[in-house]
mmCIF file of C-alpha atoms and ligand atoms in Angstrom:
data_model
loop_
_atom_site.group_PDB
_atom_site.id
_atom_site.type_symbol
_atom_site.label_atom_id
_atom_site.label_comp_id
_atom_site.label_asym_id
_atom_site.label_seq_id
_atom_site.Cartn_x
_atom_site.Cartn_y
_atom_site.Cartn_z
ATOM 1 C CA MET U 195 0.000 0.000 0.000
ATOM 2 C CA THR U 196 1.372 3.445 -0.898
ATOM 3 C CA GLU U 197 1.751 6.295 1.583
ATOM 4 C CA LEU U 198 -1.046 8.199 -0.163
ATOM 5 C CA GLU U 199 -3.392 5.226 0.058
ATOM 6 C CA ARG U 200 -2.521 4.782 3.713
ATOM 7 C CA SER U 201 -3.189 8.441 4.513
ATOM 8 C CA ILE U 202 -6.510 8.476 2.647
ATOM 9 C CA ILE U 203 -7.663 5.402 4.535
ATOM 10 C CA ALA U 204 -6.462 6.785 7.869
ATOM 11 C CA LYS U 205 -8.401 9.982 7.267
ATOM 12 C CA VAL U 206 -11.759 8.426 6.465
ATOM 13 C CA ARG U 207 -11.781 5.104 8.330
ATOM 14 C CA VAL U 208 -13.727 4.952 11.601
ATOM 15 C CA ALA U 209 -11.796 3.153 14.337
ATOM 16 C CA PRO U 210 -13.785 0.518 16.268
ATOM 17 C CA GLY U 211 -15.793 2.249 18.988
ATOM 18 C CA GLU U 212 -14.716 5.729 17.849
ATOM 19 C CA ARG U 213 -17.246 8.442 18.633
ATOM 20 C CA VAL U 214 -18.178 10.065 15.314
ATOM 21 C CA ARG U 215 -19.521 13.583 15.065
ATOM 22 C CA LEU U 216 -20.585 14.100 11.500
ATOM 23 C CA THR U 217 -20.736 17.877 11.873
ATOM 24 C CA GLU U 218 -16.989 17.784 12.567
ATOM 25 C CA ARG U 219 -16.275 15.951 9.330
ATOM 26 C CA ASP U 220 -16.014 18.316 6.378
ATOM 27 C CA THR U 221 -18.256 17.198 3.517
ATOM 28 C CA ARG U 222 -16.220 19.345 1.060
ATOM 29 C CA ASP U 223 -12.781 18.184 2.157
ATOM 30 C CA SER U 224 -10.451 17.679 -0.808
ATOM 31 C CA SER U 225 -7.165 18.032 1.057
ATOM 32 C CA LEU U 226 -5.974 14.522 0.233
ATOM 33 C CA PHE U 227 -6.160 15.047 -3.500
ATOM 34 C CA GLY U 228 -4.652 17.388 -6.060
ATOM 35 C CA GLY U 229 -6.656 19.276 -8.670
ATOM 36 C CA GLU U 230 -9.953 18.059 -10.061
ATOM 37 C CA LYS U 231 -8.706 17.241 -13.556
ATOM 38 C CA ASP U 232 -5.712 15.174 -12.436
ATOM 39 C CA THR U 233 -7.747 13.429 -9.772
ATOM 40 C CA LYS U 234 -10.419 12.421 -12.280
ATOM 41 C CA ALA U 235 -7.731 10.977 -14.557
ATOM 42 C CA ALA U 236 -6.225 9.102 -11.631
ATOM 43 C CA THR U 237 -9.655 7.696 -10.738
ATOM 44 C CA ALA U 238 -10.129 6.434 -14.298
ATOM 45 C CA ALA U 239 -6.773 4.659 -14.020
ATOM 46 C CA LEU U 240 -7.825 3.171 -10.677
ATOM 47 C CA ALA U 241 -11.016 1.843 -12.273
ATOM 48 C CA LYS U 242 -8.843 -0.044 -14.759
ATOM 49 C CA ASP U 243 -6.661 -1.391 -11.947
ATOM 50 C CA ILE U 244 -9.816 -2.570 -10.167
ATOM 51 C CA ASP U 245 -10.823 -4.417 -13.317
ATOM 52 C CA ALA U 246 -7.452 -6.164 -13.579
ATOM 53 C CA LEU U 247 -7.585 -7.174 -9.912
ATOM 54 C CA GLN U 248 -11.169 -8.346 -10.309
ATOM 55 C CA ASP U 249 -10.065 -10.606 -13.158
ATOM 56 C CA ARG U 250 -7.577 -12.243 -10.792
ATOM 57 C CA LEU U 251 -10.216 -12.543 -8.065
ATOM 58 C CA TYR U 252 -12.562 -14.250 -10.517
ATOM 59 C CA ALA U 253 -9.883 -16.649 -11.749
ATOM 60 C CA GLU U 254 -8.857 -17.498 -8.188
ATOM 61 C CA GLY U 255 -12.507 -18.185 -7.368
ATOM 62 C CA SER U 256 -12.139 -18.572 -3.622
ATOM 63 C CA ARG U 257 -12.847 -15.170 -2.071
ATOM 64 C CA ALA U 258 -15.225 -12.246 -2.543
ATOM 65 C CA LEU U 259 -15.346 -8.506 -1.915
ATOM 66 C CA LEU U 260 -18.492 -6.817 -0.609
ATOM 67 C CA VAL U 261 -18.759 -3.042 -1.002
ATOM 68 C CA ILE U 262 -21.572 -1.449 0.998
ATOM 69 C CA LEU U 263 -22.755 2.045 0.076
ATOM 70 C CA GLN U 264 -24.974 4.020 2.418
ATOM 71 C CA GLY U 265 -25.935 7.673 2.361
ATOM 72 C CA THR U 266 -28.919 9.989 2.383
ATOM 73 C CA ASP U 267 -30.900 10.570 -0.807
ATOM 74 C CA THR U 268 -28.788 12.295 -3.505
ATOM 75 C CA SER U 269 -25.544 11.390 -1.699
ATOM 76 C CA GLY U 270 -24.292 9.754 -4.904
ATOM 77 C CA LYS U 271 -24.525 6.004 -4.436
ATOM 78 C CA ASP U 272 -25.466 5.401 -8.084
ATOM 79 C CA GLY U 273 -22.830 7.825 -9.378
ATOM 80 C CA THR U 274 -20.138 6.117 -7.304
ATOM 81 C CA ILE U 275 -20.966 2.731 -8.785
ATOM 82 C CA ARG U 276 -20.988 4.160 -12.309
ATOM 83 C CA THR U 277 -17.567 5.749 -11.936
ATOM 84 C CA VAL U 278 -15.595 3.409 -9.705
ATOM 85 C CA PHE U 279 -16.719 0.212 -11.441
ATOM 86 C CA ASN U 280 -17.137 1.509 -14.979
ATOM 87 C CA ALA U 281 -14.190 -0.500 -16.245
ATOM 88 C CA THR U 282 -14.943 -3.669 -14.314
ATOM 89 C CA GLY U 283 -16.115 -6.606 -16.413
ATOM 90 C CA PRO U 284 -19.796 -7.329 -15.692
ATOM 91 C CA LEU U 285 -19.029 -11.030 -15.370
ATOM 92 C CA GLY U 286 -17.705 -10.665 -11.892
ATOM 93 C CA VAL U 287 -19.767 -7.850 -10.393
ATOM 94 C CA THR U 288 -23.281 -7.760 -8.981
ATOM 95 C CA VAL U 289 -25.101 -4.646 -7.837
ATOM 96 C CA THR U 290 -27.989 -5.093 -5.412
ATOM 97 C CA PRO U 291 -30.263 -2.221 -4.446
ATOM 98 C CA PHE U 292 -32.194 -2.585 -1.199
ATOM 99 C CA GLY U 293 -35.571 -0.874 -1.228
ATOM 100 C CA VAL U 294 -38.638 -1.117 0.966
ATOM 101 C CA PRO U 295 -38.882 -4.811 1.922
ATOM 102 C CA THR U 296 -41.445 -6.863 0.017
ATOM 103 C CA ARG U 297 -44.082 -8.979 1.761
ATOM 104 C CA THR U 298 -41.952 -12.063 1.266
ATOM 105 C CA GLU U 299 -38.903 -10.316 2.677
ATOM 106 C CA LEU U 300 -40.897 -9.101 5.658
ATOM 107 C CA ALA U 301 -41.916 -12.682 6.353
ATOM 108 C CA HIS U 302 -38.251 -13.426 7.135
ATOM 109 C CA ASP U 303 -35.693 -11.836 9.421
ATOM 110 C CA TYR U 304 -34.100 -8.619 8.125
ATOM 111 C CA LEU U 305 -30.802 -10.284 7.186
ATOM 112 C CA TRP U 306 -32.409 -12.964 5.040
ATOM 113 C CA ARG U 307 -32.542 -10.924 1.850
ATOM 114 C CA VAL U 308 -29.084 -9.550 2.545
ATOM 115 C CA HIS U 309 -27.382 -12.899 2.978
ATOM 116 C CA ALA U 310 -28.992 -14.132 -0.230
ATOM 117 C CA ALA U 311 -27.495 -11.174 -2.123
ATOM 118 C CA CYS U 312 -23.941 -11.558 -0.809
ATOM 119 C CA PRO U 313 -21.343 -12.022 -3.553
ATOM 120 C CA ARG U 314 -20.374 -15.497 -4.598
ATOM 121 C CA ARG U 315 -16.708 -16.493 -4.464
ATOM 122 C CA GLY U 316 -14.629 -14.792 -7.121
ATOM 123 C CA THR U 317 -16.890 -11.765 -7.451
ATOM 124 C CA ILE U 318 -17.415 -8.243 -6.178
ATOM 125 C CA GLY U 319 -20.839 -7.480 -4.707
ATOM 126 C CA ILE U 320 -22.004 -3.903 -4.393
ATOM 127 C CA PHE U 321 -24.876 -3.029 -2.082
ATOM 128 C CA ASN U 322 -26.765 0.144 -2.962
ATOM 129 C CA ARG U 323 -28.228 0.625 0.542
ATOM 130 C CA SER U 324 -28.060 -2.462 2.716
ATOM 131 C CA HIS U 325 -28.984 -4.140 5.994
ATOM 132 C CA TYR U 326 -28.032 -0.835 7.620
ATOM 133 C CA GLU U 327 -31.425 0.546 6.573
ATOM 134 C CA SER U 328 -32.661 -1.586 9.473
ATOM 135 C CA VAL U 329 -30.900 0.744 11.929
ATOM 136 C CA LEU U 330 -31.457 3.905 9.851
ATOM 137 C CA VAL U 331 -34.860 4.347 8.184
ATOM 138 C CA GLU U 332 -36.474 1.753 10.443
ATOM 139 C CA LYS U 333 -35.153 3.568 13.501
ATOM 140 C CA VAL U 334 -35.861 7.115 12.356
ATOM 141 C CA ARG U 335 -39.322 6.341 11.008
ATOM 142 C CA ASN U 336 -40.190 4.056 13.938
ATOM 143 C CA LEU U 337 -40.818 1.158 11.590
ATOM 144 C CA SER U 338 -39.349 -1.215 14.171
ATOM 145 C CA PRO U 339 -39.524 -0.927 17.966
ATOM 146 C CA PRO U 340 -36.438 0.613 19.640
ATOM 147 C CA ASP U 341 -35.515 -2.554 21.541
ATOM 148 C CA ILE U 342 -35.516 -4.540 18.287
ATOM 149 C CA VAL U 343 -33.337 -1.934 16.573
ATOM 150 C CA GLU U 344 -31.012 -1.918 19.577
ATOM 151 C CA GLN U 345 -30.288 -5.639 19.194
ATOM 152 C CA ARG U 346 -29.359 -5.251 15.573
ATOM 153 C CA TYR U 347 -25.963 -3.576 15.925
ATOM 154 C CA ASP U 348 -24.477 -6.670 17.564
ATOM 155 C CA GLN U 349 -26.365 -8.951 15.204
ATOM 156 C CA ILE U 350 -24.965 -7.104 12.195
ATOM 157 C CA ASN U 351 -21.420 -7.254 13.578
ATOM 158 C CA ALA U 352 -21.764 -10.994 14.120
ATOM 159 C CA PHE U 353 -23.261 -11.483 10.647
ATOM 160 C CA GLU U 354 -20.446 -9.543 8.993
ATOM 161 C CA LYS U 355 -17.842 -11.473 11.018
ATOM 162 C CA HIS U 356 -19.399 -14.668 9.749
ATOM 163 C CA LEU U 357 -19.077 -13.431 6.158
ATOM 164 C CA VAL U 358 -15.466 -12.360 6.666
ATOM 165 C CA GLU U 359 -14.505 -15.684 8.268
ATOM 166 C CA ASN U 360 -16.010 -17.408 5.256
ATOM 167 C CA GLY U 361 -13.936 -15.560 2.676
ATOM 168 C CA THR U 362 -15.661 -12.228 2.050
ATOM 169 C CA THR U 363 -13.771 -8.981 2.569
ATOM 170 C CA ILE U 364 -16.122 -6.128 3.523
ATOM 171 C CA LEU U 365 -15.735 -2.390 2.879
ATOM 172 C CA LYS U 366 -18.421 0.035 4.058
ATOM 173 C CA PHE U 367 -18.724 3.584 2.786
ATOM 174 C CA MET U 368 -20.993 6.282 4.139
ATOM 175 C CA LEU U 369 -21.355 9.059 1.570
ATOM 176 C CA HIS U 370 -21.361 12.194 3.696
ATOM 177 C CA ILE U 371 -23.049 15.232 2.121
ATOM 178 C CA SER U 372 -24.227 18.476 3.684
ATOM 179 C CA LYS U 373 -27.858 19.474 3.946
ATOM 180 C CA ASP U 374 -27.191 22.413 1.601
ATOM 181 C CA GLU U 375 -25.660 20.134 -1.005
ATOM 182 C CA GLN U 376 -28.690 17.865 -0.805
ATOM 183 C CA LYS U 377 -30.932 20.876 -1.377
ATOM 184 C CA GLU U 378 -29.014 21.778 -4.530
ATOM 185 C CA ARG U 379 -29.129 18.226 -5.845
ATOM 186 C CA LEU U 380 -32.849 17.893 -5.192
ATOM 187 C CA GLN U 381 -33.444 21.223 -6.904
ATOM 188 C CA GLU U 382 -31.486 19.977 -9.945
ATOM 189 C CA ARG U 383 -33.841 17.024 -10.132
ATOM 190 C CA LEU U 384 -36.757 19.431 -10.313
ATOM 191 C CA ASP U 385 -35.092 21.775 -12.805
ATOM 192 C CA ASP U 386 -33.652 19.251 -15.265
ATOM 193 C CA PRO U 387 -36.282 17.245 -17.188
ATOM 194 C CA GLN U 388 -33.740 14.432 -17.643
ATOM 195 C CA LYS U 389 -33.507 14.139 -13.878
ATOM 196 C CA HIS U 390 -37.231 14.280 -13.139
ATOM 197 C CA TRP U 391 -37.365 10.488 -12.916
ATOM 198 C CA LYS U 392 -34.957 10.629 -10.019
ATOM 199 C CA PHE U 393 -37.147 12.964 -8.005
ATOM 200 C CA ASN U 394 -39.209 11.292 -5.335
ATOM 201 C CA PRO U 395 -41.464 13.477 -3.167
ATOM 202 C CA GLY U 396 -40.747 11.020 -0.340
ATOM 203 C CA ASP U 397 -37.153 12.296 -0.303
ATOM 204 C CA LEU U 398 -38.470 15.672 0.884
ATOM 205 C CA GLU U 399 -40.116 13.907 3.799
ATOM 206 C CA ASP U 400 -36.864 12.213 4.740
ATOM 207 C CA ARG U 401 -35.188 15.646 4.608
ATOM 208 C CA ILE U 402 -37.435 16.771 7.459
ATOM 209 C CA TYR U 403 -35.827 14.016 9.528
ATOM 210 C CA TRP U 404 -32.293 15.119 8.569
ATOM 211 C CA ASP U 405 -31.031 15.504 12.158
ATOM 212 C CA ALA U 406 -32.528 12.214 13.289
ATOM 213 C CA TYR U 407 -30.856 10.488 10.343
ATOM 214 C CA GLN U 408 -27.492 12.059 11.150
ATOM 215 C CA ASP U 409 -27.846 10.784 14.732
ATOM 216 C CA ALA U 410 -28.744 7.309 13.498
ATOM 217 C CA TYR U 411 -25.729 7.343 11.158
ATOM 218 C CA GLU U 412 -23.434 8.358 14.012
ATOM 219 C CA THR U 413 -24.652 5.490 16.187
ATOM 220 C CA MET U 414 -24.302 3.070 13.297
ATOM 221 C CA LEU U 415 -20.725 4.209 12.621
ATOM 222 C CA GLU U 416 -19.750 4.031 16.263
ATOM 223 C CA ARG U 417 -21.223 0.609 16.887
ATOM 224 C CA CYS U 418 -20.618 -1.167 13.597
ATOM 225 C CA SER U 419 -17.164 -0.082 12.472
ATOM 226 C CA THR U 420 -15.127 -3.152 13.332
ATOM 227 C CA HIS U 421 -11.667 -4.464 12.526
ATOM 228 C CA HIS U 422 -13.226 -7.072 10.286
ATOM 229 C CA ALA U 423 -15.663 -4.710 8.496
ATOM 230 C CA PRO U 424 -14.666 -1.051 8.790
ATOM 231 C CA TRP U 425 -16.806 1.986 7.993
ATOM 232 C CA HIS U 426 -15.402 4.911 6.023
ATOM 233 C CA VAL U 427 -16.953 8.374 6.082
ATOM 234 C CA ILE U 428 -16.417 9.787 2.603
ATOM 235 C CA PRO U 429 -16.604 13.545 1.995
ATOM 236 C CA ALA U 430 -19.147 13.486 -0.822
ATOM 237 C CA ASP U 431 -20.148 17.053 -1.664
ATOM 238 C CA ARG U 432 -17.563 16.980 -4.443
ATOM 239 C CA LYS U 433 -18.267 14.002 -6.656
ATOM 240 C CA TRP U 434 -14.707 13.697 -7.933
ATOM 241 C CA VAL U 435 -13.351 13.545 -4.362
ATOM 242 C CA ARG U 436 -15.934 10.934 -3.410
ATOM 243 C CA ASN U 437 -15.078 8.780 -6.439
ATOM 244 C CA ALA U 438 -11.332 9.152 -5.963
ATOM 245 C CA ALA U 439 -11.477 8.213 -2.276
ATOM 246 C CA ILE U 440 -13.606 5.130 -2.826
ATOM 247 C CA ALA U 441 -11.688 3.971 -5.908
ATOM 248 C CA THR U 442 -8.432 4.315 -3.971
ATOM 249 C CA ILE U 443 -9.683 2.241 -1.042
ATOM 250 C CA VAL U 444 -11.272 -0.461 -3.214
ATOM 251 C CA LYS U 445 -8.128 -0.801 -5.302
ATOM 252 C CA ALA U 446 -5.803 -0.855 -2.261
ATOM 253 C CA THR U 447 -8.003 -3.487 -0.586
ATOM 254 C CA LEU U 448 -8.063 -5.733 -3.648
ATOM 255 C CA GLU U 449 -4.302 -5.356 -3.957
ATOM 256 C CA ASP U 450 -3.968 -6.319 -0.321
ATOM 257 C CA MET U 451 -6.124 -9.393 -0.928
ATOM 258 C CA ASN U 452 -3.631 -10.199 -3.689
ATOM 259 C CA PRO U 453 -5.738 -12.712 -5.635
ATOM 260 C CA GLN U 454 -3.727 -15.224 -7.661
ATOM 261 C CA TYR U 455 -4.364 -16.898 -10.981
ATOM 262 C CA PRO U 456 -4.631 -20.607 -10.177
ATOM 263 C CA LYS U 457 -1.667 -22.795 -11.047
ATOM 264 C CA VAL U 458 -2.535 -25.426 -13.632
ATOM 265 C CA GLN U 459 -1.327 -29.034 -13.461
ATOM 266 C CA TRP U 460 -0.070 -29.135 -17.062
ATOM 267 C CA GLN U 461 2.509 -27.486 -19.288
ATOM 268 C CA PRO U 462 1.311 -25.492 -22.306
ATOM 269 C CA ASP U 463 3.770 -27.319 -24.563
ATOM 270 C CA GLU U 464 2.106 -30.655 -23.738
ATOM 271 C CA PHE U 465 -0.673 -29.700 -26.128
ATOM 272 C CA THR U 466 -0.904 -29.115 -29.853
ATOM 273 C CA ILE U 467 -4.028 -27.491 -31.212
ATOM 274 C CA SER U 468 -4.785 -28.926 -34.643
HETATM 275 P P1 LIG W 113 -32.750 5.028 -3.945
HETATM 276 O O1 LIG W 113 -33.390 6.111 -3.142
HETATM 277 O O2 LIG W 113 -31.694 4.268 -3.164
HETATM 278 O O3 LIG W 113 -32.275 5.470 -5.291
HETATM 279 P P2 LIG W 113 -35.362 3.865 -4.044
HETATM 280 O O4 LIG W 113 -35.999 5.096 -4.570
HETATM 281 O O5 LIG W 113 -35.839 2.516 -4.512
HETATM 282 O O6 LIG W 113 -33.816 3.883 -4.264
HETATM 283 O O7 LIG W 113 -35.473 3.943 -2.459
HETATM 284 C C1 LIG W 113 -35.266 2.907 -1.655
HETATM 285 C C2 LIG W 113 -36.088 3.191 -0.416
HETATM 286 O O8 LIG W 113 -36.223 1.985 0.307
HETATM 287 C C3 LIG W 113 -35.460 4.214 0.501
HETATM 288 O O9 LIG W 113 -36.371 5.205 0.832
HETATM 289 C C4 LIG W 113 -35.103 3.390 1.725
HETATM 290 O O10 LIG W 113 -35.170 4.107 2.917
HETATM 291 C C5 LIG W 113 -36.131 2.290 1.662
HETATM 292 N N1 LIG W 113 -35.723 1.109 2.421
HETATM 293 C C6 LIG W 113 -34.626 0.351 2.242
HETATM 294 N N2 LIG W 113 -34.563 -0.610 3.186
HETATM 295 C C7 LIG W 113 -35.640 -0.453 3.977
HETATM 296 C C8 LIG W 113 -36.129 -1.121 5.122
HETATM 297 N N3 LIG W 113 -35.465 -2.141 5.664
HETATM 298 N N4 LIG W 113 -37.284 -0.681 5.663
HETATM 299 C C9 LIG W 113 -37.934 0.361 5.123
HETATM 300 N N5 LIG W 113 -37.538 1.045 4.048
HETATM 301 C C10 LIG W 113 -36.397 0.649 3.488
#
């Protein structure tokens, strides 16, 4: 891992048990990167590196990487996926969005649908929202009783430990935007006809609960950033910073995993292709 990668990770990673105050974390911070143009070019190169590493992960076929993206509406979860994984071969990547649970999903425990969507060996799984909605929207909107929500932090840590011990590396990113930035992005969705489809009046309702959500995020970060599955708080007001930070961490993690092409039991010169 390079010094730059190490310093980016150190800046955004939440230590286990660390008390997080989101208001103290600058959503516009770009101090770890150079100018916008160079950083965008570097991110494009990282996307290619991620593809090459993913090819090795797929060939190795024994481990997986799970990338979890959480953030308020308009925080850029879709945009992150589009940029960071735009060079990754579709063969080895799955993206799973988690919306309001269906009737079938509600008939099971909240981790049922999540476990079923976890990446198979050799692949990268990306969660667009995740099981963390069970301690975010369900907490803020009182969709589940407080004592049930309270139990979930430990349950989630145990679940993620189980995944890690069974060959899945987990990276969790919270896309941290300011309330003002969200206002601008929502307004863009109203102003630009090509973005109308993205506008959901329900997002305005969630905005009313902004402070309660920030509190719920802080608790989540404090209680569920673990050695085995760390949370990262990504400054996300500037899209190019957000993309660069996440691409850097994904690439450094895959490099650390160091997947290997399997050794074959034959020599190429044993064969002649007629
Ligand atoms: P997005 O906003 O991520 O682009 P959607 O418009 O489909 O995608 O929104 C997904 C919605 O599903 C969000 O409002 C989110 O809060 C909600 N959701 C996800 N998980 C749960 C859950 N466990 N309980 C209730 N609502 C949930």
